Amino acid sequence: MAAPHAIHEEFPQDSARIHDLKLKDAHFARLLDEYDRVNDAVHQAESLIQPTSEAAERDLRRKRAHLKDEIARMLSAHSVG
């Protein structure tokens, strides 16, 4: 089962574009992998599976938000051209 905030949950209307970009753009594929890794770490911290300091959890959340913003930007650019 995927952790909450999985990328397909964050962008449900963009599943085809996500798939297409993942296959065609290595940078986008790396962003997705990193997003999944960071999102899993946030979930583990939130659910106390991996005890984490508040500062470290806050940093993970910021990293996840930054990655999500970059993914959104790339999806938007892909839809235009």
PDB file of C-alpha atoms in Angstrom:
ATOM      1  CA  MET A   1       0.000   0.000   0.000  1.00  0.00           C
ATOM      2  CA  ALA A   2       1.326   3.427  -0.921  1.00  0.00           C
ATOM      3  CA  ALA A   3       1.940   6.056   1.735  1.00  0.00           C
ATOM      4  CA  PRO A   4      -0.543   8.947   1.896  1.00  0.00           C
ATOM      5  CA  HIS A   5       0.256  11.758  -0.528  1.00  0.00           C
ATOM      6  CA  ALA A   6       1.509   9.388  -3.218  1.00  0.00           C
ATOM      7  CA  ILE A   7       2.019  11.305  -6.433  1.00  0.00           C
ATOM      8  CA  HIS A   8      -0.950   9.647  -8.166  1.00  0.00           C
ATOM      9  CA  GLU A   9      -3.151  10.930  -5.314  1.00  0.00           C
ATOM     10  CA  GLU A  10      -1.713  14.428  -5.585  1.00  0.00           C
ATOM     11  CA  PHE A  11      -2.262  14.627  -9.363  1.00  0.00           C
ATOM     12  CA  PRO A  12      -5.068  12.142 -10.162  1.00  0.00           C
ATOM     13  CA  GLN A  13      -6.046  13.945 -13.370  1.00  0.00           C
ATOM     14  CA  ASP A  14      -2.459  13.740 -14.683  1.00  0.00           C
ATOM     15  CA  SER A  15      -1.792  10.001 -14.538  1.00  0.00           C
ATOM     16  CA  ALA A  16      -1.278   9.696 -18.305  1.00  0.00           C
ATOM     17  CA  ARG A  17       1.112  12.680 -18.390  1.00  0.00           C
ATOM     18  CA  ILE A  18       3.008  11.332 -15.375  1.00  0.00           C
ATOM     19  CA  HIS A  19       3.428   7.984 -17.092  1.00  0.00           C
ATOM     20  CA  ASP A  20       4.474   9.580 -20.377  1.00  0.00           C
ATOM     21  CA  LEU A  21       7.004  11.924 -18.775  1.00  0.00           C
ATOM     22  CA  LYS A  22       8.410   9.161 -16.584  1.00  0.00           C
ATOM     23  CA  LEU A  23       9.204   7.145 -19.708  1.00  0.00           C
ATOM     24  CA  LYS A  24      10.541  10.047 -21.774  1.00  0.00           C
ATOM     25  CA  ASP A  25      12.354  12.260 -19.261  1.00  0.00           C
ATOM     26  CA  ALA A  26      15.049  10.804 -16.985  1.00  0.00           C
ATOM     27  CA  HIS A  27      15.072  13.926 -14.795  1.00  0.00           C
ATOM     28  CA  PHE A  28      11.308  13.632 -14.226  1.00  0.00           C
ATOM     29  CA  ALA A  29      11.694   9.925 -13.413  1.00  0.00           C
ATOM     30  CA  ARG A  30      14.380  10.791 -10.829  1.00  0.00           C
ATOM     31  CA  LEU A  31      12.101  13.439  -9.304  1.00  0.00           C
ATOM     32  CA  LEU A  32       9.325  10.864  -8.953  1.00  0.00           C
ATOM     33  CA  ASP A  33      11.708   8.384  -7.303  1.00  0.00           C
ATOM     34  CA  GLU A  34      12.968  11.023  -4.890  1.00  0.00           C
ATOM     35  CA  TYR A  35       9.422  12.194  -4.140  1.00  0.00           C
ATOM     36  CA  ASP A  36       8.416   8.601  -3.322  1.00  0.00           C
ATOM     37  CA  ARG A  37      11.465   8.155  -1.085  1.00  0.00           C
ATOM     38  CA  VAL A  38      10.875  11.410   0.809  1.00  0.00           C
ATOM     39  CA  ASN A  39       7.121  10.800   1.024  1.00  0.00           C
ATOM     40  CA  ASP A  40       7.749   7.359   2.510  1.00  0.00           C
ATOM     41  CA  ALA A  41      10.127   8.917   5.066  1.00  0.00           C
ATOM     42  CA  VAL A  42       7.481  11.506   6.021  1.00  0.00           C
ATOM     43  CA  HIS A  43       4.890   8.760   6.435  1.00  0.00           C
ATOM     44  CA  GLN A  44       7.266   6.700   8.597  1.00  0.00           C
ATOM     45  CA  ALA A  45       7.975   9.740  10.775  1.00  0.00           C
ATOM     46  CA  GLU A  46       4.276  10.623  11.093  1.00  0.00           C
ATOM     47  CA  SER A  47       3.263   7.082  11.995  1.00  0.00           C
ATOM     48  CA  LEU A  48       6.207   6.694  14.404  1.00  0.00           C
ATOM     49  CA  ILE A  49       7.587   3.744  12.432  1.00  0.00           C
ATOM     50  CA  GLN A  50      10.850   5.697  12.238  1.00  0.00           C
ATOM     51  CA  PRO A  51      11.100   8.077  15.201  1.00  0.00           C
ATOM     52  CA  THR A  52      12.288  11.422  13.862  1.00  0.00           C
ATOM     53  CA  SER A  53      12.897  14.806  15.452  1.00  0.00           C
ATOM     54  CA  GLU A  54      10.395  17.557  14.732  1.00  0.00           C
ATOM     55  CA  ALA A  55      13.059  19.514  12.847  1.00  0.00           C
ATOM     56  CA  ALA A  56      13.955  16.532  10.650  1.00  0.00           C
ATOM     57  CA  GLU A  57      10.288  15.816   9.930  1.00  0.00           C
ATOM     58  CA  ARG A  58       9.728  19.486   9.059  1.00  0.00           C
ATOM     59  CA  ASP A  59      12.710  19.349   6.684  1.00  0.00           C
ATOM     60  CA  LEU A  60      11.306  16.224   5.048  1.00  0.00           C
ATOM     61  CA  ARG A  61       7.948  17.930   4.564  1.00  0.00           C
ATOM     62  CA  ARG A  62       9.647  20.940   2.967  1.00  0.00           C
ATOM     63  CA  LYS A  63      11.629  18.672   0.655  1.00  0.00           C
ATOM     64  CA  ARG A  64       8.432  16.834  -0.330  1.00  0.00           C
ATOM     65  CA  ALA A  65       6.671  20.136  -1.061  1.00  0.00           C
ATOM     66  CA  HIS A  66       9.602  21.337  -3.164  1.00  0.00           C
ATOM     67  CA  LEU A  67       9.617  18.097  -5.176  1.00  0.00           C
ATOM     68  CA  LYS A  68       5.850  18.258  -5.639  1.00  0.00           C
ATOM     69  CA  ASP A  69       6.145  21.839  -6.906  1.00  0.00           C
ATOM     70  CA  GLU A  70       8.846  20.821  -9.387  1.00  0.00           C
ATOM     71  CA  ILE A  71       6.763  17.858 -10.576  1.00  0.00           C
ATOM     72  CA  ALA A  72       3.731  20.148 -10.986  1.00  0.00           C
ATOM     73  CA  ARG A  73       5.808  22.632 -12.973  1.00  0.00           C
ATOM     74  CA  MET A  74       7.036  19.906 -15.300  1.00  0.00           C
ATOM     75  CA  LEU A  75       3.530  18.502 -15.744  1.00  0.00           C
ATOM     76  CA  SER A  76       2.239  21.957 -16.575  1.00  0.00           C
ATOM     77  CA  ALA A  77       5.007  22.547 -19.102  1.00  0.00           C
ATOM     78  CA  HIS A  78       4.368  19.136 -20.657  1.00  0.00           C
ATOM     79  CA  SER A  79       0.672  19.887 -21.120  1.00  0.00           C
ATOM     80  CA  VAL A  80       1.430  23.108 -22.990  1.00  0.00           C
ATOM     81  CA  GLY A  81       4.005  21.762 -25.360  1.00  0.00           C
TER      82      GLY A  81
END
